[in-house]
Amino acid sequence: MLPNFTIGLNETQFGLVAPPFIRASFKNVLPARKAELALCQGKMFSSKEALDVGLIDDMANTKEEGHAMSTKFLQTFSNVNPAARSPMKQQFRGKDLDELRRNKKKDMENYVKFVTQDHVQKRIGLYLEKLHNKTKK
């Protein structure tokens, strides 16, 4: 990530609830309490904050430096057998993926029901207007 950017899930700032699969992904990266607070507050982390809490692994000063850092990171897997890496990754994330598959339809119905409510649509509209006005400046 480059300096002077933000990263996070700001849905609650404009009245949305992050879907379960998004929450699960966030909890896989941050400690549970930090993930809960960040999601409940719609926290957007500065580049430095994201690095400090472990939301990102590294920070680069330029895009080129970021590409070089990413390449170097990916090379750390060059001697790892994919046949072992894949099941290992599944062991870490499998429970969340199973839950996502199991609840996919119900989660989608709940999200659509929630997001189409008038008061939520109004909040989203206000948020988008705010973003639009910010880009005009």
N, CA and C atoms as an extended XYZ file, in Angstrom:
411
Properties=species:S:1:pos:R:3:atomname:S:1:resname:S:1:resid:I:1 pbc="F F F"
N         0.852       -1.171        0.000 N   MET     1
C         0.000        0.000        0.000 CA  MET     1
C         0.898        1.233        0.000 C   MET     1
N         0.435        2.256       -0.676 N   LEU     2
C         1.167        3.517       -0.719 CA  LEU     2
C         0.751        4.409        0.448 C   LEU     2
N         1.622        5.318        0.877 N   PRO     3
C         1.253        6.266        1.934 CA  PRO     3
C         0.099        7.166        1.481 C   PRO     3
N        -0.570        7.750        2.434 N   ASN     4
C        -1.645        8.719        2.181 CA  ASN     4
C        -2.868        8.134        1.484 C   ASN     4
N        -3.122        6.853        1.720 N   PHE     5
C        -4.345        6.225        1.252 CA  PHE     5
C        -5.051        5.630        2.461 C   PHE     5
N        -6.277        5.210        2.267 N   THR     6
C        -7.005        4.546        3.345 CA  THR     6
C        -7.506        3.201        2.854 C   THR     6
N        -7.733        2.316        3.816 N   ILE     7
C        -8.242        0.990        3.523 CA  ILE     7
C        -9.147        0.587        4.682 C   ILE     7
N       -10.209       -0.115        4.376 N   GLY     8
C       -11.107       -0.573        5.423 CA  GLY     8
C       -12.490       -0.830        4.877 C   GLY     8
N       -13.398       -1.089        5.778 N   LEU     9
C       -14.791       -1.360        5.418 CA  LEU     9
C       -15.655       -0.308        6.097 C   LEU     9
N       -16.133        0.627        5.317 N   ASN    10
C       -16.860        1.766        5.881 CA  ASN    10
C       -18.375        1.649        5.740 C   ASN    10
N       -18.891        0.471        5.478 N   GLU    11
C       -20.322        0.285        5.249 CA  GLU    11
C       -21.203        0.878        6.344 C   GLU    11
N       -20.798        0.684        7.600 N   THR    12
C       -21.650        1.149        8.696 CA  THR    12
C       -21.766        2.663        8.729 C   THR    12
N       -20.815        3.367        8.121 N   GLN    13
C       -20.892        4.827        8.084 CA  GLN    13
C       -22.122        5.302        7.319 C   GLN    13
N       -22.579        4.506        6.383 N   PHE    14
C       -23.771        4.929        5.652 CA  PHE    14
C       -24.906        3.922        5.745 C   PHE    14
N       -24.903        3.142        6.824 N   GLY    15
C       -26.069        2.342        7.154 CA  GLY    15
C       -26.108        0.926        6.639 C   GLY    15
N       -25.012        0.411        6.147 N   LEU    16
C       -24.995       -0.970        5.678 CA  LEU    16
C       -24.291       -1.864        6.686 C   LEU    16
N       -24.609       -3.127        6.610 N   VAL    17
C       -23.944       -4.131        7.426 CA  VAL    17
C       -23.093       -4.959        6.475 C   VAL    17
N       -21.822       -5.108        6.779 N   ALA    18
C       -20.941       -5.909        5.925 CA  ALA    18
C       -21.451       -7.345        5.880 C   ALA    18
N       -21.524       -7.936        4.696 N   PRO    19
C       -21.981       -9.326        4.577 CA  PRO    19
C       -21.060      -10.275        5.345 C   PRO    19
N       -21.591      -11.427        5.737 N   PRO    20
C       -20.813      -12.373        6.548 CA  PRO    20
C       -19.462      -12.762        5.944 C   PRO    20
N       -19.402      -12.971        4.634 N   PHE    21
C       -18.132      -13.397        4.042 CA  PHE    21
C       -17.088      -12.289        4.114 C   PHE    21
N       -17.537      -11.034        4.093 N   ILE    22
C       -16.612       -9.905        4.240 CA  ILE    22
C       -16.115       -9.855        5.688 C   ILE    22
N       -17.035      -10.029        6.622 N   ARG    23
C       -16.643      -10.023        8.037 CA  ARG    23
C       -15.643      -11.139        8.326 C   ARG    23
N       -15.897      -12.312        7.759 N   ALA    24
C       -14.996      -13.446        7.985 CA  ALA    24
C       -13.606      -13.148        7.434 C   ALA    24
N       -13.550      -12.551        6.268 N   SER    25
C       -12.252      -12.208        5.677 CA  SER    25
C       -11.513      -11.202        6.549 C   SER    25
N       -12.241      -10.233        7.061 N   PHE    26
C       -11.640       -9.208        7.915 CA  PHE    26
C       -11.099       -9.839        9.198 C   PHE    26
N       -11.883      -10.770        9.762 N   LYS    27
C       -11.453      -11.439       10.996 CA  LYS    27
C       -10.252      -12.346       10.770 C   LYS    27
N       -10.041      -12.778        9.536 N   ASN    28
C        -8.863      -13.593        9.233 CA  ASN    28
C        -7.589      -12.761        9.210 C   ASN    28
N        -7.742      -11.451        9.086 N   VAL    29
C        -6.584      -10.568        8.969 CA  VAL    29
C        -6.290       -9.854       10.285 C   VAL    29
N        -7.333       -9.425       10.967 N   LEU    30
C        -7.175       -8.666       12.209 CA  LEU    30
C        -7.561       -9.519       13.413 C   LEU    30
N        -7.037       -9.197       14.583 N   PRO    31
C        -7.544       -9.848       15.797 CA  PRO    31
C        -9.052       -9.587       15.922 C   PRO    31
N        -9.778      -10.529       16.483 N   ALA    32
C       -11.241      -10.468       16.522 CA  ALA    32
C       -11.776       -9.145       17.074 C   ALA    32
N       -11.243       -8.669       18.173 N   ARG    33
C       -11.750       -7.431       18.787 CA  ARG    33
C       -11.486       -6.223       17.896 C   ARG    33
N       -10.305       -6.155       17.292 N   LYS    34
C        -9.998       -5.043       16.389 CA  LYS    34
C       -10.903       -5.092       15.158 C   LYS    34
N       -11.152       -6.298       14.647 N   ALA    35
C       -12.041       -6.455       13.494 CA  ALA    35
C       -13.455       -6.009       13.851 C   ALA    35
N       -13.930       -6.420       15.028 N   GLU    36
C       -15.272       -6.039       15.473 CA  GLU    36
C       -15.404       -4.524       15.586 C   GLU    36
N       -14.459       -3.896       16.254 N   LEU    37
C       -14.515       -2.438       16.406 CA  LEU    37
C       -14.439       -1.732       15.058 C   LEU    37
N       -13.523       -2.176       14.213 N   ALA    38
C       -13.366       -1.544       12.903 CA  ALA    38
C       -14.646       -1.663       12.085 C   ALA    38
N       -15.277       -2.827       12.102 N   LEU    39
C       -16.513       -3.023       11.338 CA  LEU    39
C       -17.670       -2.231       11.935 C   LEU    39
N       -17.787       -2.229       13.252 N   CYS    40
C       -18.888       -1.494       13.897 CA  CYS    40
C       -18.747        0.017       13.725 C   CYS    40
N       -17.520        0.491       13.634 N   GLN    41
C       -17.284        1.931       13.495 CA  GLN    41
C       -17.131        2.371       12.042 C   GLN    41
N       -17.075        1.411       11.115 N   GLY    42
C       -16.824        1.769        9.722 CA  GLY    42
C       -15.451        2.396        9.564 C   GLY    42
N       -14.491        1.884       10.302 N   LYS    43
C       -13.145        2.466       10.374 CA  LYS    43
C       -12.396        2.352        9.054 C   LYS    43
N       -11.874        3.481        8.627 N   MET    44
C       -10.969        3.512        7.488 CA  MET    44
C        -9.572        3.766        8.051 C   MET    44
N        -8.660        2.868        7.787 N   PHE    45
C        -7.308        2.945        8.325 CA  PHE    45
C        -6.403        3.711        7.370 C   PHE    45
N        -5.598        4.604        7.915 N   SER    46
C        -4.553        5.231        7.106 CA  SER    46
C        -3.545        4.140        6.750 C   SER    46
N        -2.692        4.419        5.812 N   SER    47
C        -1.664        3.438        5.425 CA  SER    47
C        -0.862        2.988        6.641 C   SER    47
N        -0.443        3.934        7.461 N   LYS    48
C         0.371        3.612        8.642 CA  LYS    48
C        -0.425        2.789        9.654 C   LYS    48
N        -1.681        3.193        9.911 N   GLU    49
C        -2.515        2.428       10.847 CA  GLU    49
C        -2.715        1.001       10.338 C   GLU    49
N        -2.970        0.862        9.045 N   ALA    50
C        -3.184       -0.461        8.458 CA  ALA    50
C        -1.951       -1.340        8.636 C   ALA    50
N        -0.792       -0.759        8.465 N   LEU    51
C         0.458       -1.490        8.660 CA  LEU    51
C         0.630       -1.866       10.133 C   LEU    51
N         0.348       -0.932       11.020 N   ASP    52
C         0.520       -1.165       12.460 CA  ASP    52
C        -0.389       -2.273       12.994 C   ASP    52
N        -1.634       -2.361       12.500 N   VAL    53
C        -2.560       -3.381       13.011 CA  VAL    53
C        -2.472       -4.696       12.246 C   VAL    53
N        -1.706       -4.727       11.154 N   GLY    54
C        -1.557       -5.964       10.394 CA  GLY    54
C        -2.555       -6.137        9.267 C   GLY    54
N        -3.271       -5.080        8.926 N   LEU    55
C        -4.225       -5.164        7.819 CA  LEU    55
C        -3.492       -5.266        6.486 C   LEU    55
N        -2.320       -4.662        6.416 N   ILE    56
C        -1.442       -4.804        5.251 CA  ILE    56
C        -0.088       -5.306        5.740 C   ILE    56
N         0.657       -5.933        4.860 N   ASP    57
C         1.952       -6.500        5.244 CA  ASP    57
C         3.095       -5.513        5.101 C   ASP    57
N         2.954       -4.585        4.174 N   ASP    58
C         4.053       -3.674        3.878 CA  ASP    58
C         3.521       -2.384        3.297 C   ASP    58
N         4.374       -1.378        3.296 N   MET    59
C         4.016       -0.100        2.692 CA  MET    59
C         5.171        0.323        1.797 C   MET    59
N         4.842        0.747        0.592 N   ALA    60
C         5.842        1.182       -0.379 CA  ALA    60
C         5.700        2.679       -0.600 C   ALA    60
N         6.783        3.309       -0.996 N   ASN    61
C         6.745        4.749       -1.258 CA  ASN    61
C         6.312        5.083       -2.678 C   ASN    61
N         6.502        4.129       -3.599 N   THR    62
C         6.101        4.343       -4.991 CA  THR    62
C         5.433        3.079       -5.516 C   THR    62
N         4.720        3.230       -6.616 N   LYS    63
C         4.076        2.085       -7.244 CA  LYS    63
C         5.125        1.046       -7.671 C   LYS    63
N         6.226        1.534       -8.217 N   GLU    64
C         7.294        0.638       -8.667 CA  GLU    64
C         7.884       -0.151       -7.490 C   GLU    64
N         8.088        0.546       -6.377 N   GLU    65
C         8.593       -0.133       -5.185 CA  GLU    65
C         7.585       -1.174       -4.702 C   GLU    65
N         6.313       -0.842       -4.770 N   GLY    66
C         5.260       -1.783       -4.390 CA  GLY    66
C         5.267       -3.028       -5.264 C   GLY    66
N         5.453       -2.843       -6.564 N   HIS    67
C         5.522       -3.994       -7.475 CA  HIS    67
C         6.723       -4.871       -7.134 C   HIS    67
N         7.859       -4.240       -6.866 N   ALA    68
C         9.070       -4.994       -6.508 CA  ALA    68
C         8.861       -5.765       -5.203 C   ALA    68
N         8.231       -5.128       -4.231 N   MET    69
C         7.972       -5.789       -2.945 CA  MET    69
C         7.015       -6.966       -3.131 C   MET    69
N         6.001       -6.773       -3.962 N   SER    70
C         5.032       -7.844       -4.226 CA  SER    70
C         5.705       -9.026       -4.907 C   SER    70
N         6.544       -8.727       -5.890 N   THR    71
C         7.270       -9.786       -6.595 CA  THR    71
C         8.155      -10.562       -5.626 C   THR    71
N         8.855       -9.840       -4.773 N   LYS    72
C         9.730      -10.481       -3.785 CA  LYS    72
C         8.917      -11.386       -2.853 C   LYS    72
N         7.745      -10.902       -2.423 N   PHE    73
C         6.885      -11.713       -1.554 CA  PHE    73
C         6.436      -12.978       -2.274 C   PHE    73
N         5.978      -12.839       -3.509 N   LEU    74
C         5.511      -14.006       -4.260 CA  LEU    74
C         6.631      -15.018       -4.472 C   LEU    74
N         7.848      -14.535       -4.614 N   GLN    75
C         8.987      -15.437       -4.801 CA  GLN    75
C         9.247      -16.292       -3.560 C   GLN    75
N         8.767      -15.844       -2.404 N   THR    76
C         8.955      -16.657       -1.193 CA  THR    76
C         8.192      -17.975       -1.283 C   THR    76
N         7.263      -18.063       -2.232 N   PHE    77
C         6.491      -19.294       -2.424 CA  PHE    77
C         7.073      -20.174       -3.530 C   PHE    77
N         8.160      -19.738       -4.166 N   SER    78
C         8.692      -20.463       -5.324 CA  SER    78
C         9.184      -21.870       -4.977 C   SER    78
N         9.627      -22.083       -3.768 N   ASN    79
C        10.107      -23.413       -3.369 CA  ASN    79
C         9.060      -24.213       -2.604 C   ASN    79
N         7.852      -23.688       -2.549 N   VAL    80
C         6.783      -24.371       -1.825 CA  VAL    80
C         5.963      -25.189       -2.813 C   VAL    80
N         5.753      -26.421       -2.479 N   ASN    81
C         4.964      -27.303       -3.330 CA  ASN    81
C         3.496      -26.879       -3.262 C   ASN    81
N         2.891      -26.516       -4.418 N   PRO    82
C         1.484      -26.092       -4.417 CA  PRO    82
C         0.543      -27.170       -3.882 C   PRO    82
N         0.930      -28.432       -4.036 N   ALA    83
C         0.091      -29.522       -3.539 CA  ALA    83
C         0.007      -29.502       -2.016 C   ALA    83
N         0.995      -28.918       -1.359 N   ALA    84
C         0.961      -28.788        0.103 CA  ALA    84
C         0.386      -27.440        0.511 C   ALA    84
N         0.711      -26.413       -0.259 N   ARG    85
C         0.263      -25.064        0.095 CA  ARG    85
C        -1.260      -24.950        0.037 C   ARG    85
N        -1.852      -25.497       -0.997 N   SER    86
C        -3.301      -25.372       -1.175 CA  SER    86
C        -4.092      -25.989       -0.015 C   SER    86
N        -3.812      -27.245        0.362 N   PRO    87
C        -4.543      -27.796        1.515 CA  PRO    87
C        -4.274      -27.031        2.813 C   PRO    87
N        -3.050      -26.527        2.959 N   MET    88
C        -2.736      -25.755        4.163 CA  MET    88
C        -3.609      -24.507        4.210 C   MET    88
N        -3.722      -23.832        3.082 N   LYS    89
C        -4.562      -22.629        3.000 CA  LYS    89
C        -6.020      -23.004        3.288 C   LYS    89
N        -6.468      -24.132        2.747 N   GLN    90
C        -7.837      -24.592        2.991 CA  GLN    90
C        -8.081      -24.836        4.479 C   GLN    90
N        -7.083      -25.352        5.168 N   GLN    91
C        -7.249      -25.605        6.596 CA  GLN    91
C        -7.448      -24.305        7.366 C   GLN    91
N        -6.786      -23.245        6.915 N   PHE    92
C        -6.943      -21.951        7.573 CA  PHE    92
C        -8.268      -21.294        7.221 C   PHE    92
N        -8.697      -21.416        5.983 N   ARG    93
C        -9.865      -20.666        5.502 CA  ARG    93
C       -11.084      -21.531        5.208 C   ARG    93
N       -10.929      -22.835        5.271 N   GLY    94
C       -11.993      -23.750        4.868 CA  GLY    94
C       -13.306      -23.561        5.602 C   GLY    94
N       -13.248      -23.353        6.905 N   LYS    95
C       -14.470      -23.189        7.700 CA  LYS    95
C       -15.281      -21.988        7.205 C   LYS    95
N       -14.592      -20.878        6.939 N   ASP    96
C       -15.284      -19.684        6.436 CA  ASP    96
C       -15.868      -19.925        5.050 C   ASP    96
N       -15.126      -20.626        4.196 N   LEU    97
C       -15.631      -20.930        2.853 CA  LEU    97
C       -16.843      -21.849        2.919 C   LEU    97
N       -16.793      -22.846        3.792 N   ASP    98
C       -17.940      -23.745        3.958 CA  ASP    98
C       -19.176      -22.970        4.404 C   ASP    98
N       -18.984      -22.077        5.364 N   GLU    99
C       -20.106      -21.272        5.855 CA  GLU    99
C       -20.651      -20.370        4.753 C   GLU    99
N       -19.767      -19.793        3.973 N   LEU   100
C       -20.189      -18.949        2.858 CA  LEU   100
C       -21.036      -19.753        1.878 C   LEU   100
N       -20.568      -20.915        1.508 N   ARG   101
C       -21.324      -21.754        0.560 CA  ARG   101
C       -22.668      -22.177        1.151 C   ARG   101
N       -22.660      -22.565        2.409 N   ARG   102
C       -23.869      -23.052        3.070 CA  ARG   102
C       -24.938      -21.959        3.187 C   ARG   102
N       -24.513      -20.726        3.441 N   ASN   103
C       -25.465      -19.644        3.704 CA  ASN   103
C       -25.591      -18.642        2.567 C   ASN   103
N       -25.036      -18.957        1.425 N   LYS   104
C       -24.964      -18.011        0.308 CA  LYS   104
C       -26.329      -17.407       -0.047 C   LYS   104
N       -27.313      -18.244       -0.245 N   LYS   105
C       -28.632      -17.755       -0.663 CA  LYS   105
C       -29.277      -16.901        0.430 C   LYS   105
N       -29.267      -17.401        1.656 N   LYS   106
C       -29.868      -16.666        2.774 CA  LYS   106
C       -29.155      -15.331        2.989 C   LYS   106
N       -27.827      -15.346        2.943 N   ASP   107
C       -27.061      -14.112        3.126 CA  ASP   107
C       -27.385      -13.095        2.042 C   ASP   107
N       -27.499      -13.569        0.806 N   MET   108
C       -27.810      -12.663       -0.293 CA  MET   108
C       -29.213      -12.075       -0.121 C   MET   108
N       -30.177      -12.904        0.231 N   GLU   109
C       -31.548      -12.419        0.441 CA  GLU   109
C       -31.594      -11.382        1.562 C   GLU   109
N       -30.924      -11.662        2.665 N   ASN   110
C       -30.894      -10.716        3.787 CA  ASN   110
C       -30.243       -9.400        3.386 C   ASN   110
N       -29.158       -9.483        2.647 N   TYR   111
C       -28.443       -8.274        2.242 CA  TYR   111
C       -29.300       -7.437        1.300 C   TYR   111
N       -29.907       -8.081        0.321 N   VAL   112
C       -30.761       -7.355       -0.630 CA  VAL   112
C       -31.945       -6.732        0.105 C   VAL   112
N       -32.562       -7.475        1.014 N   LYS   113
C       -33.691       -6.950        1.789 CA  LYS   113
C       -33.266       -5.711        2.579 C   LYS   113
N       -32.106       -5.785        3.178 N   PHE   114
C       -31.613       -4.678        3.988 CA  PHE   114
C       -31.240       -3.475        3.134 C   PHE   114
N       -30.471       -3.712        2.080 N   VAL   115
C       -29.930       -2.607        1.286 CA  VAL   115
C       -31.012       -1.879        0.482 C   VAL   115
N       -32.135       -2.512        0.244 N   THR   116
C       -33.195       -1.865       -0.532 CA  THR   116
C       -34.186       -1.084        0.336 C   THR   116
N       -33.990       -1.073        1.635 N   GLN   117
C       -34.861       -0.280        2.503 CA  GLN   117
C       -34.650        1.206        2.212 C   GLN   117
N       -35.736        1.964        2.278 N   ASP   118
C       -35.682        3.390        1.937 CA  ASP   118
C       -34.638        4.156        2.746 C   ASP   118
N       -34.608        3.944        4.064 N   HIS   119
C       -33.665        4.718        4.879 CA  HIS   119
C       -32.207        4.370        4.545 C   HIS   119
N       -31.953        3.123        4.170 N   VAL   120
C       -30.596        2.728        3.788 CA  VAL   120
C       -30.244        3.344        2.439 C   VAL   120
N       -31.191        3.306        1.505 N   GLN   121
C       -30.958        3.912        0.189 CA  GLN   121
C       -30.665        5.407        0.316 C   GLN   121
N       -31.384        6.061        1.228 N   LYS   122
C       -31.160        7.492        1.434 CA  LYS   122
C       -29.738        7.740        1.942 C   LYS   122
N       -29.301        6.935        2.912 N   ARG   123
C       -27.944        7.086        3.465 CA  ARG   123
C       -26.879        6.824        2.402 C   ARG   123
N       -27.110        5.826        1.576 N   ILE   124
C       -26.160        5.535        0.497 CA  ILE   124
C       -26.105        6.711       -0.471 C   ILE   124
N       -27.272        7.254       -0.799 N   GLY   125
C       -27.330        8.416       -1.687 CA  GLY   125
C       -26.565        9.601       -1.126 C   GLY   125
N       -26.748        9.871        0.156 N   LEU   126
C       -26.024       10.976        0.799 CA  LEU   126
C       -24.517       10.731        0.782 C   LEU   126
N       -24.129        9.503        1.028 N   TYR   127
C       -22.709        9.159        1.026 CA  TYR   127
C       -22.110        9.346       -0.371 C   TYR   127
N       -22.820        8.871       -1.391 N   LEU   128
C       -22.327        9.015       -2.762 CA  LEU   128
C       -22.256       10.480       -3.171 C   LEU   128
N       -23.236       11.257       -2.734 N   GLU   129
C       -23.221       12.695       -3.020 CA  GLU   129
C       -22.000       13.355       -2.371 C   GLU   129
N       -21.722       12.957       -1.150 N   LYS   130
C       -20.557       13.490       -0.434 CA  LYS   130
C       -19.266       13.149       -1.188 C   LYS   130
N       -19.168       11.913       -1.659 N   LEU   131
C       -17.991       11.513       -2.431 CA  LEU   131
C       -17.889       12.301       -3.732 C   LEU   131
N       -19.016       12.487       -4.381 N   HIS   132
C       -19.048       13.235       -5.639 CA  HIS   132
C       -18.585       14.672       -5.417 C   HIS   132
N       -19.085       15.292       -4.363 N   ASN   133
C       -18.694       16.672       -4.055 CA  ASN   133
C       -17.210       16.763       -3.696 C   ASN   133
N       -16.698       15.731       -3.051 N   LYS   134
C       -15.283       15.710       -2.673 CA  LYS   134
C       -14.396       15.672       -3.924 C   LYS   134
N       -14.834       14.951       -4.948 N   THR   135
C       -14.027       14.850       -6.170 CA  THR   135
C       -14.087       16.128       -6.996 C   THR   135
N       -15.113       16.949       -6.802 N   LYS   136
C       -15.228       18.221       -7.526 CA  LYS   136
C       -14.187       19.226       -7.062 C   LYS   136
N       -13.774       19.112       -5.794 N   LYS   137
C       -12.864       20.104       -5.198 CA  LYS   137
C       -11.483       20.020       -5.764 C   LYS   137
